[in-house]
Amino acid sequence: MREFATAAMVLWASFAWADTPDVTASVTHHVLPGYDLLVQNTQALAATAEQECSASSPDLIQAYHRAFDSWISVSHLRFGPSESEDRAFALAFWPDPRGSTPKALSALIGAQDPAVRVPDAFRTVSVAARGFYALDFLLFDAQFTTDATAYTCALIQAVTTDIAANALAIRDGWLNGYADLMLMPGNDTYRTANEAAKQLFTALVTGLEFTSSMRLGRPLGTFERPRPKRAEARRSGRSLRHVILSLAATRDLALRLSSSDPDIAQAFDTAIMRAERLDDPIFASVSTPQGRLQVEILQQNVDMLRQRLTEQVGPSLGIEAGFNSLDGD
Amino acid sequence: MARRRTFLGGLLATGLGPAFSWAKVGNPRFLSAAKTPQGAYVLCGLDSSGQITFKLPLPARGHAAAAHPSQAKAVAFARRPGRFALVLNCATGEEIAALQAPTGRHFYGHGTYSADGSVLFTTENDYETARGLVGVWDVTRTPRRIAEFLSGGVGPHDIKMLPDGHTLVVANGGIETHPDTGRVKLNIPTMQSNLTYLSLDGDVLEQVELDAGHQRNSIRHLAVSQDGTVAFAMQWQGGAAPDRPLLGTHRRSDGSLTLVPKASVQALNGYIGSVAISEEGSRIAITSPRRGVAQLFDQVQLTSELEIPDVCGISAVDGGFFVTSGNGICRSPQDKVVRHPLAWDNHLVPVGNAGA
């Protein structure tokens, strides 16, 4: 024990120390405005659903797309208030390899579960039946839109109300303390500015990994067995849109963390341009060799981005690539 | 059940003669997976001064390894959700065999030999039903799967043999994953972790669950002392919450369950990567790569803290604990540091049956 004690508090300064990245700008200009927009658009969605709960309502559909857009733009920020009380899970239960969302929705409808009438009760239903991906089914899948009943209407309203409440809770969590933990490190969550920067950097890299392996990787499947029906939110035609939105949001964060490194900007722009040029909103073409190739190239672009960030930008900012700390096992 | 029992009993009695002893490969004290600067993956033997005694290539990123109790053989497990594990002859570098997870199963990255080295137990995911399993392999010759049984929970991760040689302890992390969705956690809101003691035939002997305040505490890694004390290390999945311990000990003999308050979510950034316990069971050490810190305890008393970025591998040795880091550091209890151009992976596995 003594040998441990004598060596205690020795810091192995093993990285080339450079400027600590600007956490303040990331929080005030990236995180907080992103959640403000989410709150605004999810409240509009809930208000619209109160007025018009039919899947054929253009206003409701537009409000859905707008709110979902603003979620995807913050969906890489999965730490702190978004993880408390499963808020991010309740907003976004995807991927869903066992098809739990349609099952959970059918169960609620089959039982005419009264939980939809009371927000507090709805908060206790399975996360699979909540959030944006439940709306993808309720508003766009014939299983739910055909012969929709008053119960379906109430369910849609319950889901949108719940989404708005969760978004508000996350934003308030940031405003009422969490932002300060990052902006004024030296607390038990972030002991140093570097730890706060590391959290943002981890969110950035994990977000890109999610885009590559889930948003693109799930529909790609394998060459022998492409899985286009696994594309994210394909019923509402949003799969490619999520890739573009997420790349744009992570680009913003990456540039804030890298002092606007022009090479990083260029690499993001290349990937975003390639995604925008894809004429395949739900990756339906992954079953054809040509269509597949296009999506694979996009995936490679995203992977190269992630690699560049972890190998070059991270260390140059004094943020360890974190072989073990990023492992999560 | 009866048939399985007979089969296992027969195997355990076989005890084939060793091909090479550990002495033949420079008497490594530890095994660790690592990543090279070129991006390749290897399994290394390390001696007590942190020198590399052998280095064997792995096809992909490793996680933990299981060292054969007497022969210079080790099973290197792929990182979750890997489908194979390699049995390596550590003397010749030869791949003796590959264990392929059966259809519908993947490995979690940990395994343990039976006391005589004839049987290997592996933690696995039966992923279509999300049931945790223990796979049982006859490894006397070409590895052959001979049985499997429920691990007693979801997401079994670490598995260790108790000193009695006929009880397994499994850390059921409680987290459901599916290979189609990689490492995405699918059931955090409903997860439930436990510590399960099993006979070698898969009978559940005892299960330990923490109270509801620990619902998001995933028991992941284990270390066992000679008196059967099990140190269990956890990872917090709950986001911001009141502070809670991430380390505990349990002893079946007297039913004692103790949590270690200083090894807390806040102190360790919610994450313990590895745990080790001294042979006599009074001293425990953990690492948190996310906080860049190793903590040493005497019972529940924090006796020292060591800051090492990306520290993770830890193993009990005479006089203290040996630690490794993702930056290539190997540090002995005497504070001798050797640095290799390698990123040491999560676990530092003792060779033989000493300590953790």
XYZ file of C-alpha atoms in Angstrom:
685
model
C 0.000 0.000 0.000
C 2.808 2.377 0.846
C 4.234 2.128 -2.643
C 0.853 3.175 -3.942
C 0.672 6.048 -1.502
C 4.102 7.428 -2.357
C 3.286 7.469 -6.016
C -0.156 8.872 -5.501
C -1.198 11.897 -7.470
C 1.558 11.415 -9.992
C 0.284 12.615 -13.319
C 1.692 10.807 -16.307
C 1.669 13.677 -18.721
C 1.654 11.500 -21.760
C 0.087 13.724 -24.333
C 1.317 16.743 -26.175
C -0.550 19.436 -24.317
C -2.107 22.133 -26.436
C -4.977 24.548 -25.999
C -7.928 23.206 -24.109
C -10.764 23.389 -26.601
C -13.426 25.989 -26.161
C -16.036 24.293 -24.041
C -17.908 27.534 -23.412
C -18.585 28.159 -27.078
C -19.676 24.557 -27.590
C -22.144 24.736 -24.729
C -23.538 28.195 -25.425
C -23.569 28.074 -29.219
C -24.040 24.376 -29.948
C -25.732 22.540 -27.086
C -28.105 25.154 -25.680
C -29.452 26.534 -28.990
C -29.946 22.954 -30.196
C -32.109 22.126 -27.195
C -33.930 25.481 -27.393
C -34.967 24.617 -30.921
C -35.989 21.133 -29.841
C -38.195 22.568 -27.100
C -39.766 25.061 -29.490
C -40.481 22.486 -32.192
C -41.704 19.739 -29.890
C -44.098 22.131 -28.168
C -45.388 23.138 -31.579
C -45.790 19.449 -32.426
C -47.771 18.744 -29.253
C -49.945 21.810 -29.815
C -50.624 20.813 -33.411
C -51.523 17.260 -32.385
C -54.022 18.674 -29.892
C -55.764 20.358 -32.811
C -55.284 17.748 -35.525
C -54.400 14.181 -34.672
C -55.022 12.594 -38.058
C -52.101 11.075 -39.934
C -53.469 12.812 -43.020
C -53.138 16.280 -41.504
C -50.436 18.214 -43.414
C -49.898 20.494 -40.415
C -49.267 17.586 -38.110
C -46.908 15.928 -40.576
C -44.986 19.154 -41.027
C -44.740 19.671 -37.270
C -43.525 16.075 -36.892
C -40.750 16.556 -39.447
C -39.657 19.831 -37.917
C -39.510 18.438 -34.385
C -37.740 15.256 -35.497
C -35.188 17.365 -37.391
C -34.348 19.254 -34.235
C -33.975 16.026 -32.257
C -31.567 14.519 -34.796
C -29.504 17.709 -34.584
C -28.908 17.106 -30.855
C -29.098 13.305 -30.864
C -25.301 12.989 -30.555
C -25.385 14.755 -27.148
C -26.187 11.638 -25.168
C -24.886 12.528 -21.757
C -26.071 14.437 -18.726
C -29.728 15.556 -18.780
C -30.575 13.479 -21.866
C -29.527 10.313 -20.021
C -31.340 11.178 -16.791
C -34.677 9.444 -16.395
C -34.184 7.773 -19.777
C -35.197 10.906 -21.616
C -33.169 10.191 -24.727
C -34.420 6.603 -24.791
C -37.993 7.819 -24.473
C -37.474 10.298 -27.315
C -35.603 7.931 -29.582
C -35.998 4.193 -29.206
C -33.926 3.149 -32.207
C -32.354 0.863 -33.332
C -35.027 -1.642 -32.491
C -33.735 -5.061 -33.594
C -36.688 -6.951 -32.158
C -39.416 -4.728 -33.566
C -40.507 -3.666 -30.094
C -42.074 -0.366 -31.169
C -44.935 -1.719 -33.347
C -45.524 -4.485 -30.777
C -45.731 -2.036 -27.883
C -48.030 0.288 -29.844
C -50.312 -2.586 -30.855
C -50.439 -3.718 -27.243
C -51.540 -0.261 -26.071
C -54.180 -0.058 -28.813
C -55.353 -3.631 -28.280
C -55.819 -3.015 -24.579
C -57.145 0.531 -25.117
C -54.704 1.342 -22.334
C -56.006 4.399 -20.445
C -52.417 5.563 -19.832
C -52.760 7.740 -22.940
C -55.169 10.022 -21.070
C -52.731 10.928 -18.298
C -49.211 12.194 -19.051
C -47.823 10.825 -15.767
C -49.190 7.405 -16.595
C -47.898 7.529 -20.159
C -44.394 8.186 -18.825
C -44.479 4.685 -17.374
C -45.299 2.804 -20.585
C -42.516 1.012 -22.449
C -40.019 3.406 -24.025
C -40.569 1.469 -27.254
C -44.064 2.997 -27.511
C -42.829 6.546 -26.923
C -40.959 9.169 -28.873
C -40.307 10.010 -32.484
C -39.910 6.455 -33.738
C -43.360 5.568 -32.385
C -44.710 8.478 -34.433
C -42.942 7.126 -37.510
C -45.294 4.136 -37.159
C -48.409 5.927 -35.930
C -48.335 8.545 -38.683
C -46.874 6.573 -41.586
C -47.462 2.833 -41.253
C -50.670 1.464 -42.729
C -50.975 -0.879 -39.761
C -51.768 2.183 -37.644
C -53.031 4.802 -40.099
C -55.701 2.626 -41.687
C -58.938 2.761 -39.738
C -57.409 4.965 -37.068
C -59.760 5.366 -34.146
C -60.254 7.943 -31.429
C -57.828 5.852 -29.390
C -55.108 6.207 -32.035
C -55.724 9.940 -31.918
C -55.326 9.987 -28.146
C -52.177 7.880 -28.469
C -50.641 10.299 -30.966
C -51.457 13.165 -28.627
C -49.977 11.325 -25.671
C -46.771 10.601 -27.599
C -46.351 14.207 -28.737
C -47.105 15.588 -25.257
C -44.562 13.189 -23.782
C -41.956 14.191 -26.399
C -42.441 17.872 -25.574
C -42.178 17.206 -21.829
C -38.964 15.235 -22.273
C -37.393 17.849 -24.502
C -38.251 20.523 -21.956
C -36.827 18.462 -19.108
C -33.518 18.014 -20.960
C -33.251 21.703 -21.799
C -34.119 22.671 -18.232
C -31.565 20.196 -16.936
C -28.941 22.061 -18.953
C -30.124 25.493 -17.877
C -30.557 24.568 -14.232
C -27.119 23.288 -13.445
C -25.650 20.954 -16.028
C -24.288 23.714 -18.276
C -22.559 25.200 -15.229
C -20.894 21.868 -14.476
C -19.235 22.064 -17.898
C -18.616 25.813 -17.928
C -17.194 25.917 -14.416
C -15.291 22.671 -14.045
C -13.754 21.639 -10.768
C -16.784 19.652 -9.680
C -17.335 15.913 -9.306
C -18.749 15.566 -12.811
C -16.031 17.552 -14.589
C -12.898 18.009 -12.553
C -11.139 19.973 -15.265
C -12.010 21.831 -18.444
C -10.251 19.023 -20.221
C -12.724 16.479 -18.861
C -15.612 18.603 -20.083
C -13.978 18.888 -23.492
C -13.437 15.160 -23.496
C -17.147 14.589 -22.896
C -18.044 16.754 -25.886
C -15.386 15.081 -28.005
C -16.690 11.634 -27.018
C -20.222 12.703 -27.968
C -18.930 13.907 -31.317
C -17.054 10.712 -32.122
C -19.825 8.454 -30.819
C -22.373 10.389 -32.888
C -20.349 9.791 -36.042
C -19.948 6.135 -35.173
C -23.717 5.859 -34.750
C -24.266 7.439 -38.155
C -21.826 5.029 -39.756
C -22.737 1.772 -38.061
C -26.460 2.298 -37.452
C -27.899 4.935 -39.803
C -25.861 3.611 -42.745
C -24.733 0.203 -41.505
C -28.143 -1.186 -40.597
C -29.710 -0.812 -44.059
C -26.448 -1.909 -45.720
C -26.460 -5.197 -43.841
C -24.061 -7.496 -45.669
C -23.398 -7.788 -49.383
C -25.172 -11.126 -49.394
C -28.035 -9.795 -47.342
C -28.781 -6.090 -47.620
C -31.438 -4.895 -45.177
C -33.135 -1.802 -46.661
C -36.132 -2.202 -44.373
C -33.884 -1.537 -41.411
C -33.317 2.047 -42.521
C -34.008 4.586 -39.800
C -37.486 6.167 -39.810
C -37.992 4.896 -43.352
C -41.785 5.040 -43.101
C -41.667 8.807 -42.968
C -38.882 8.880 -45.563
C -36.304 10.367 -43.213
C -33.368 7.909 -43.343
C -30.940 9.883 -45.514
C -32.155 13.155 -44.014
C -30.967 11.962 -40.601
C -27.497 11.311 -41.981
C -27.312 14.800 -43.456
C -28.697 16.530 -40.351
C -26.443 14.603 -38.046
C -23.358 15.318 -40.161
C -24.235 19.016 -40.171
C -24.669 19.049 -36.383
C -21.468 17.115 -35.684
C -19.631 19.356 -38.166
C -20.601 22.354 -36.074
C -19.348 20.710 -32.883
C -16.168 19.390 -34.532
C -15.217 22.847 -35.776
C -15.802 24.361 -32.350
C -13.562 21.713 -30.799
C -10.854 21.992 -33.449
C -10.477 25.790 -33.756
C -12.196 25.570 -37.140
C -9.591 23.252 -38.647
C -10.035 23.709 -42.417
C -9.178 20.068 -43.171
C -11.902 18.903 -40.818
C -14.398 21.297 -42.389
C -13.399 20.018 -45.817
C -13.807 16.373 -44.777
C -17.277 17.044 -43.386
C -18.238 18.999 -46.495
C -17.174 16.105 -48.701
C -19.332 13.661 -46.726
C -22.316 16.033 -46.590
C -22.100 16.753 -50.309
C -21.984 13.074 -51.083
C -25.012 12.455 -48.885
C -26.932 15.316 -50.490
C -26.225 13.943 -53.924
C -27.614 10.511 -53.044
C -30.980 10.187 -54.670
C -32.113 7.550 -52.232
C -34.005 8.959 -49.233
C -34.601 5.633 -47.488
C -31.612 3.656 -48.806
C -33.941 1.452 -50.839
C -31.184 0.944 -53.407
C -28.758 -0.890 -51.092
C -29.988 -4.122 -52.685
C -28.503 -3.114 -56.047
C -24.712 -3.144 -56.553
C -24.580 0.461 -57.777
C -26.867 1.833 -55.079
C -25.008 -0.079 -52.444
C -21.661 1.229 -53.593
C -22.860 4.815 -53.188
C -23.991 4.226 -49.606
C -20.770 2.344 -48.809
C -18.668 5.243 -50.062
C -20.655 7.606 -47.869
C -20.069 5.291 -44.923
C -16.331 5.292 -45.671
C -16.356 9.101 -45.732
C -17.949 9.132 -42.283
C -15.488 6.541 -40.970
C -12.535 8.544 -42.277
C -13.899 11.614 -40.550
C -14.156 9.805 -37.288
C -10.677 8.376 -37.654
C -9.223 11.789 -38.431
C -10.903 13.279 -35.376
C -9.717 10.561 -33.003
C -6.186 10.293 -34.358
C -5.361 13.907 -35.162
C -7.705 16.397 -33.592
C -8.207 14.620 -30.264
C -4.512 14.305 -29.363
C -3.675 17.790 -30.645
C -6.245 19.184 -28.227
C -4.843 17.222 -25.329
C -7.760 14.838 -25.497
C -6.645 11.262 -25.374
C -8.054 8.980 -28.018
C -8.826 6.853 -24.949
C -8.280 3.257 -25.977
C -9.789 2.068 -22.708
C -11.799 5.090 -21.606
C -13.867 5.030 -24.794
C -14.225 1.270 -24.796
C -17.247 0.892 -22.554
C -16.777 -2.738 -21.614
C -29.095 -33.018 -16.685
C -27.810 -36.379 -15.533
C -26.106 -36.982 -18.827
C -24.430 -33.599 -18.768
C -23.159 -34.231 -15.276
C -21.600 -37.582 -16.147
C -19.985 -36.110 -19.198
C -18.414 -33.255 -17.296
C -17.320 -35.441 -14.437
C -15.531 -37.716 -16.859
C -13.741 -34.858 -18.480
C -12.613 -33.250 -15.273
C -11.031 -36.532 -14.300
C -9.003 -36.795 -17.507
C -6.346 -34.120 -16.871
C -4.032 -34.511 -19.834
C -0.298 -33.958 -19.512
C 0.984 -30.479 -20.346
C 2.579 -29.778 -23.681
C 4.563 -26.758 -22.507
C 4.653 -25.241 -19.075
C 4.573 -21.505 -18.445
C 8.269 -21.679 -17.539
C 8.964 -22.515 -21.165
C 7.661 -19.100 -22.269
C 9.680 -17.016 -19.831
C 7.343 -17.399 -16.881
C 4.968 -14.575 -17.699
C 2.970 -13.350 -14.742
C 0.239 -11.757 -16.813
C -1.505 -11.798 -20.151
C -2.841 -8.690 -21.823
C -4.301 -7.855 -25.192
C -2.955 -4.721 -26.850
C -3.008 -2.586 -29.951
C 0.214 -1.795 -31.817
C 1.084 1.649 -33.230
C 0.409 0.186 -36.674
C -3.139 -0.604 -35.620
C -2.658 -4.375 -35.312
C -3.860 -6.364 -32.319
C -1.755 -8.720 -30.207
C -1.808 -10.830 -27.072
C 1.258 -10.404 -24.868
C 2.796 -12.179 -21.922
C 4.319 -9.845 -19.308
C 6.739 -10.712 -16.539
C 6.705 -9.205 -13.051
C 8.907 -6.325 -14.128
C 6.664 -5.422 -17.042
C 8.860 -6.899 -19.754
C 7.138 -8.612 -22.654
C 7.802 -12.360 -22.695
C 5.862 -13.127 -25.860
C 3.707 -11.311 -28.376
C 1.227 -13.125 -30.578
C -0.944 -11.620 -33.311
C -4.731 -11.462 -32.925
C -7.082 -11.007 -35.865
C -9.100 -8.225 -34.206
C -9.307 -6.280 -30.977
C -9.105 -8.548 -27.939
C -10.623 -8.052 -24.534
C -9.776 -10.451 -21.751
C -7.967 -13.764 -21.913
C -8.093 -16.971 -19.919
C -4.783 -18.529 -18.962
C -4.569 -22.314 -18.664
C -3.722 -23.208 -15.060
C -0.604 -25.218 -15.901
C 0.124 -25.368 -19.610
C 1.409 -22.421 -21.622
C -1.918 -22.004 -23.331
C -4.349 -19.133 -23.307
C -7.687 -18.344 -24.805
C -7.864 -14.858 -26.225
C -11.377 -13.517 -26.539
C -12.480 -11.093 -29.198
C -14.055 -7.918 -27.984
C -17.815 -8.013 -27.587
C -19.777 -8.922 -29.695
C -17.102 -11.238 -31.112
C -17.997 -14.607 -32.515
C -14.717 -16.370 -31.912
C -11.992 -16.952 -29.378
C -8.517 -18.298 -30.107
C -6.665 -20.946 -28.160
C -3.003 -20.015 -28.450
C 0.105 -21.982 -27.655
C 2.072 -19.287 -25.901
C 5.343 -21.165 -26.379
C 5.237 -21.533 -30.118
C 2.832 -18.735 -30.997
C 0.781 -21.289 -32.804
C -2.968 -20.986 -32.907
C -4.057 -24.333 -31.504
C -7.689 -23.885 -32.304
C -10.472 -21.380 -32.688
C -13.668 -21.468 -30.701
C -16.587 -20.436 -32.836
C -19.694 -19.277 -31.007
C -22.655 -21.429 -32.086
C -25.359 -19.971 -34.291
C -27.352 -17.348 -32.440
C -24.636 -16.752 -29.830
C -21.757 -14.382 -29.419
C -19.050 -14.139 -26.787
C -18.841 -11.319 -24.268
C -15.058 -11.334 -23.966
C -14.467 -13.302 -20.768
C -14.001 -16.925 -19.852
C -12.418 -19.154 -17.260
C -10.811 -22.574 -17.158
C -11.788 -25.347 -14.808
C -9.216 -25.946 -12.068
C -7.514 -28.723 -14.054
C -7.678 -26.863 -17.344
C -9.785 -29.432 -19.161
C -12.940 -27.351 -19.496
C -13.452 -23.746 -20.505
C -16.504 -21.700 -19.517
C -17.428 -18.680 -21.647
C -20.013 -15.921 -21.170
C -22.311 -15.622 -24.157
C -25.404 -13.879 -25.460
C -28.293 -15.923 -26.862
C -29.212 -12.779 -28.707
C -32.569 -13.546 -30.263
C -33.999 -14.179 -26.812
C -31.569 -11.874 -24.971
C -30.730 -14.620 -22.478
C -27.296 -14.764 -20.933
C -25.540 -18.112 -21.280
C -22.450 -19.892 -20.102
C -20.932 -22.010 -22.857
C -19.042 -25.128 -21.777
C -16.152 -26.364 -23.928
C -14.037 -29.462 -23.706
C -10.556 -28.103 -24.352
C -8.514 -31.226 -23.689
C -7.968 -31.642 -27.421
C -9.624 -29.725 -30.255
C -12.129 -27.545 -28.424
C -15.596 -28.936 -28.568
C -18.759 -27.432 -27.195
C -20.282 -29.889 -24.768
C -22.979 -27.938 -22.979
C -24.446 -24.561 -22.227
C -26.597 -23.233 -19.419
C -28.323 -20.007 -18.405
C -26.083 -17.466 -16.713
C -28.928 -16.290 -14.488
C -29.436 -12.912 -16.118
C -29.018 -10.709 -19.167
C -25.656 -9.647 -20.549
C -23.198 -11.829 -18.597
C -19.738 -10.291 -18.796
C -17.008 -11.480 -16.447
C -16.898 -15.047 -15.130
C -14.563 -16.491 -12.503
C -13.978 -19.836 -10.817
C -14.119 -19.808 -7.031
C -11.178 -21.364 -5.148
C -13.287 -24.436 -4.335
C -12.966 -25.375 -8.008
C -16.606 -26.266 -8.407
C -18.423 -22.935 -8.235
C -18.612 -20.314 -10.962
C -19.477 -16.698 -10.312
C -20.919 -14.639 -13.163
C -21.425 -10.878 -13.450
C -24.734 -10.514 -15.270
C -24.452 -6.890 -16.348
C -28.154 -6.693 -17.125
C -27.690 -4.842 -20.397
C -29.296 -6.236 -23.513
C -27.464 -5.879 -26.806
C -27.915 -7.465 -30.204
C -25.167 -8.016 -32.784
C -27.306 -6.257 -35.408
C -27.094 -3.114 -33.356
C -23.474 -3.506 -32.334
C -22.801 -2.129 -28.888
C -26.010 -0.111 -28.612
C -27.676 -0.726 -25.240
C -31.289 -1.687 -25.780
C -32.885 -1.950 -22.348
C -31.380 0.581 -19.957
C -34.790 1.635 -18.536
C -35.566 -1.942 -17.505
C -32.080 -3.383 -16.990
C -31.395 -5.524 -13.928
C -27.932 -6.697 -13.030
C -26.966 -9.472 -10.632
C -24.164 -11.616 -9.340
C -24.929 -15.311 -9.887
C -23.189 -18.326 -8.404
C -23.523 -21.482 -10.481
C -22.434 -25.067 -10.163
C -20.352 -26.392 -13.042
C -23.545 -28.013 -14.291
C -25.405 -24.728 -14.360
C -27.480 -25.030 -11.211
C -28.074 -21.600 -9.739
C -26.622 -21.740 -6.216
C -27.210 -18.141 -5.223
C -28.037 -14.774 -6.745
C -27.241 -11.361 -5.360
C -29.098 -8.252 -6.512
C -28.547 -4.776 -5.159
C -31.508 -2.646 -4.063
C -33.662 -0.551 -6.391
C -31.382 2.483 -6.044
C -28.796 0.472 -7.967
C -31.058 -0.511 -10.851
C -28.701 1.295 -13.250
C -25.556 -0.197 -11.758
C -24.222 -2.826 -14.139
C -22.032 -5.465 -12.447
C -19.345 -6.141 -15.047
C -16.054 -7.315 -13.595
C -15.017 -9.686 -10.872
C -12.011 -10.664 -8.833
C -11.905 -13.544 -6.374
C -9.624 -14.027 -3.370
C -8.419 -17.331 -1.939
C -11.075 -17.210 0.796
C -13.820 -16.888 -1.804
C -14.472 -13.166 -1.381
C -15.804 -11.819 -4.665
C -15.040 -8.189 -5.482
C -17.491 -6.890 -8.078
C -17.016 -3.718 -10.079
C -19.836 -1.825 -11.690
C -20.579 0.708 -14.406
C -23.271 3.307 -13.878
C -25.863 3.645 -16.647
C -28.112 6.222 -15.093
C -26.833 9.652 -16.108
C -26.863 12.303 -13.405
C -28.116 10.869 -10.104
C -27.204 10.831 -6.428
C -23.718 9.440 -5.914
C -23.455 5.681 -5.445
C -20.732 3.086 -4.932
C -19.427 1.226 -7.978
C -17.536 -1.430 -6.028
C -18.697 -4.113 -3.652
C -17.687 -7.399 -2.127
C -19.714 -10.504 -1.455
C -18.811 -13.678 0.386
C -21.016 -16.728 0.182
C -19.615 -18.351 3.305
C -21.101 -15.749 5.631
C -23.438 -13.947 3.211
C -21.711 -10.617 3.748
C -22.380 -7.933 1.156
C -20.376 -4.717 1.451
C -20.326 -1.649 -0.772
C -17.294 0.612 -0.967
C -18.512 4.244 -0.817
C -15.317 5.942 -1.976
C -15.317 3.992 -5.227
C -18.254 6.077 -6.357
C -19.947 7.194 -9.541
C -18.659 10.733 -9.025
C -15.145 9.747 -8.042
C -14.777 7.402 -11.005
C -16.809 9.094 -13.704
C -19.397 6.324 -13.430
C -17.061 3.659 -14.693
C -14.769 0.956 -13.358
C -12.826 -0.866 -16.053
C -11.101 -3.582 -14.022
C -10.875 -4.909 -10.490
C -8.323 -7.025 -8.612
C -8.195 -8.473 -5.101
C -5.253 -9.665 -3.021
C -4.976 -13.375 -2.313
C -6.015 -13.056 1.327
C -8.899 -10.829 0.286
C -8.395 -7.683 2.328
C -6.990 -5.413 -0.349
C -8.882 -4.475 -3.478
C -7.876 -2.206 -6.339
C -9.889 -0.830 -9.212
C -9.184 1.259 -12.289
C -11.280 3.897 -14.003
C -9.934 4.769 -17.446
C -12.604 7.450 -17.766
C -11.292 9.245 -14.688
C -7.712 8.197 -15.332
C -7.352 6.878 -11.815
C -6.576 3.680 -9.921
C -7.860 3.350 -6.360
C -6.522 1.000 -3.713
C -8.588 -0.084 -0.738
C -7.933 -1.890 2.503
C -11.345 -3.347 3.226
C -13.536 -0.314 2.482
C -10.864 2.259 3.364
C -9.365 4.152 0.454
C -5.617 3.959 1.065
C -4.309 5.550 -2.096
C -5.151 6.907 -5.476
C -2.907 6.920 -8.511
C -3.522 9.110 -11.529
C -2.644 7.441 -14.821
C -4.417 8.458 -18.014
C -6.393 5.629 -19.646
C -5.406 3.190 -16.902
C -7.361 -0.046 -17.036
C -5.536 -3.376 -16.592
C -4.885 -4.334 -12.968
C -3.725 -7.470 -11.220
C -2.819 -8.400 -7.655
C 0.815 -9.391 -7.073
C 3.054 -9.795 -4.055
C 3.364 -6.409 -2.419
C 0.483 -4.694 -4.158
C -1.034 -4.274 -7.573
C 0.363 -4.149 -11.080
C -1.364 -1.774 -13.506
C -1.328 -1.115 -17.256
C -2.684 1.714 -19.375
C -3.782 2.533 -22.894
C -0.637 4.656 -23.151
C 1.640 1.659 -22.846
C 2.434 2.020 -19.151
C 3.225 -1.047 -17.039
C 3.616 -0.096 -13.392
C 4.746 -2.444 -10.645
C 3.780 -2.014 -6.974
C 7.339 -0.850 -6.366
C 6.573 2.078 -8.664
C 8.817 0.763 -11.427
C 7.399 1.918 -14.710
C 8.083 0.383 -18.089
C 6.546 1.940 -21.135
C 5.904 -0.033 -24.314
C 4.830 1.278 -27.699
C 1.527 -0.542 -27.255
C -1.941 0.379 -26.006
C -2.704 -2.137 -23.286
C -6.321 -3.262 -23.468
C -8.862 -3.526 -20.649
C -7.578 -6.488 -18.677
C -4.358 -7.717 -17.143
C -4.941 -11.415 -16.589
C -2.808 -13.200 -13.996
C -1.199 -16.424 -15.129
C -1.804 -19.330 -12.826
C -4.316 -19.061 -10.044
C -2.822 -16.235 -8.044
C -4.964 -13.384 -6.863
C -7.648 -12.011 -9.130
